[in-house]
C-alpha positions as a LaTeX table, in Angstrom:
\begin{tabular}{lrrr}
\hline
Residue & $x$ (\AA) & $y$ (\AA) & $z$ (\AA) \\
\hline
Met1 & 12.09 & $-12.07$ & $-9.86$ \\
Leu2 & 12.38 & $-8.49$ & $-7.73$ \\
Ser3 & 15.22 & $-7.32$ & $-6.43$ \\
Gln4 & 15.74 & $-7.04$ & $-2.67$ \\
Ser5 & 15.89 & $-3.34$ & $-3.15$ \\
Asn6 & 12.89 & $-3.13$ & $-5.29$ \\
Ile7 & 11.31 & $-5.09$ & $-2.53$ \\
Leu8 & 12.26 & $-2.80$ & $-0.08$ \\
Val9 & 10.76 & 0.11 & $-2.07$ \\
Leu10 & 7.59 & $-1.69$ & $-2.92$ \\
Ser11 & 7.17 & $-2.73$ & 0.48 \\
Ser12 & 7.97 & 1.13 & 2.25 \\
Ala13 & 5.46 & 2.60 & $-0.21$ \\
Ile14 & 2.89 & $-0.05$ & 0.96 \\
Arg15 & 3.30 & 0.36 & 4.70 \\
Ser16 & 3.20 & 4.83 & 4.08 \\
Gly17 & 0.24 & 4.22 & 1.83 \\
Arg18 & $-1.63$ & 1.99 & 4.42 \\
Gly19 & $-0.59$ & 4.50 & 6.97 \\
Ala20 & $-1.94$ & 7.80 & 5.42 \\
Leu21 & $-4.75$ & 5.93 & 4.74 \\
Asn22 & $-4.70$ & 4.82 & 8.85 \\
Trp23 & $-5.60$ & 1.47 & 7.95 \\
Ser24 & $-4.31$ & $-1.78$ & 10.20 \\
Gln25 & $-2.84$ & $-3.96$ & 8.62 \\
Gln26 & $-6.29$ & $-6.24$ & 9.13 \\
Asp27 & $-7.75$ & $-3.39$ & 6.68 \\
Leu28 & $-5.75$ & $-3.56$ & 3.59 \\
Ser29 & $-6.49$ & $-7.46$ & 4.56 \\
Asp30 & $-9.72$ & $-7.38$ & 4.22 \\
Lys31 & $-10.15$ & $-4.61$ & 0.85 \\
Ser32 & $-7.12$ & $-6.44$ & $-0.80$ \\
Gly33 & $-8.17$ & $-10.12$ & $-0.23$ \\
Val34 & $-4.42$ & $-10.97$ & 0.36 \\
Ser35 & $-4.07$ & $-13.02$ & 3.92 \\
Leu36 & $-2.56$ & $-11.15$ & 6.97 \\
Pro37 & 0.67 & $-12.84$ & 6.84 \\
Thr38 & 1.53 & $-12.14$ & 3.72 \\
Val39 & 0.51 & $-8.17$ & 4.47 \\
Ala40 & 2.76 & $-8.56$ & 7.45 \\
Arg41 & 5.36 & $-10.08$ & 5.22 \\
Met42 & 5.08 & $-8.26$ & 2.66 \\
Glu43 & 5.55 & $-4.97$ & 4.77 \\
Ala44 & 8.69 & $-6.36$ & 6.50 \\
Gly45 & 10.16 & $-7.42$ & 2.94 \\
Ile46 & 10.66 & $-10.98$ & 4.04 \\
Gly47 & 10.55 & $-12.95$ & 0.70 \\
Asn48 & 9.28 & $-12.67$ & $-2.96$ \\
Pro49 & 6.00 & $-11.25$ & $-3.51$ \\
Lys50 & 4.33 & $-12.66$ & $-6.24$ \\
Leu51 & 3.02 & $-9.80$ & $-8.77$ \\
Glu52 & $-0.56$ & $-10.07$ & $-8.47$ \\
Thr53 & $-0.07$ & $-10.13$ & $-4.38$ \\
Leu54 & 1.90 & $-6.61$ & $-5.16$ \\
Ala55 & $-0.95$ & $-5.13$ & $-7.43$ \\
Lys56 & $-3.85$ & $-6.62$ & $-4.93$ \\
Leu57 & $-1.87$ & $-4.86$ & $-2.08$ \\
Leu58 & $-1.28$ & $-1.55$ & $-4.58$ \\
Gly59 & $-4.67$ & $-1.48$ & $-6.28$ \\
Ala60 & $-6.65$ & $-1.55$ & $-2.49$ \\
Ile61 & $-4.69$ & 1.56 & $-2.07$ \\
Glu62 & $-4.59$ & 3.42 & $-4.82$ \\
Lys63 & $-8.45$ & 2.74 & $-4.61$ \\
Ala64 & $-8.86$ & 4.57 & $-1.55$ \\
Gly65 & $-7.27$ & 7.54 & $-2.86$ \\
Val66 & $-3.48$ & 6.94 & $-2.71$ \\
Lys67 & $-1.70$ & 8.03 & $-6.15$ \\
Tyr68 & 2.40 & 6.65 & $-6.50$ \\
Asp69 & 4.70 & 8.74 & $-9.05$ \\
Trp70 & 7.17 & 5.88 & $-9.16$ \\
Asn71 & 9.70 & 8.05 & $-11.55$ \\
Gln72 & 11.25 & 9.31 & $-9.07$ \\
Pro73 & 15.46 & 9.20 & $-8.45$ \\
Met74 & 15.10 & 8.33 & $-4.80$ \\
Gly75 & 12.36 & 5.34 & $-4.79$ \\
Tyr76 & 8.47 & 6.85 & $-5.36$ \\
Gly77 & 6.68 & 10.26 & $-4.09$ \\
Met78 & 2.96 & 9.55 & $-2.82$ \\
Thr79 & $-0.09$ & 12.22 & $-3.19$ \\
Val80 & $-3.08$ & 11.09 & $-0.75$ \\
Thr81 & $-6.67$ & 12.32 & $-1.59$ \\
Leu82 & $-8.94$ & 11.15 & 0.98 \\
Lys83 & $-12.51$ & 11.37 & 0.67 \\
Lys84 & $-15.40$ & 12.83 & 2.31 \\
Val85 & $-17.05$ & 10.79 & 4.38 \\
Gly86 & $-19.05$ & 13.48 & 6.31 \\
Thr87 & $-19.27$ & 17.05 & 7.27 \\
Val88 & $-17.69$ & 18.11 & 10.43 \\
Gly89 & $-19.40$ & 20.77 & 12.84 \\
Lys90 & $-22.44$ & 21.40 & 10.68 \\
Pro91 & $-25.55$ & 23.21 & 12.25 \\
\hline
\end{tabular}
């Protein structure tokens, strides 16, 4: 069972990762296979999520290019590598 402080850190990491990718909660739900109400509850720090649910959410975010560093004294660090979709302004 996760402590409340761990749940809050993970909730923040999920919100931050989703925001860095410019995803809506629905986008994260679709890409992770986790229901939209569960995504919303997790981001709000409500309840005690299953480790499987956390793995699905964080896995979808990481697959899209977010790397978490969990060895930080105040929680976590985050690096985002966005995939190149196309060339802007190409003549």
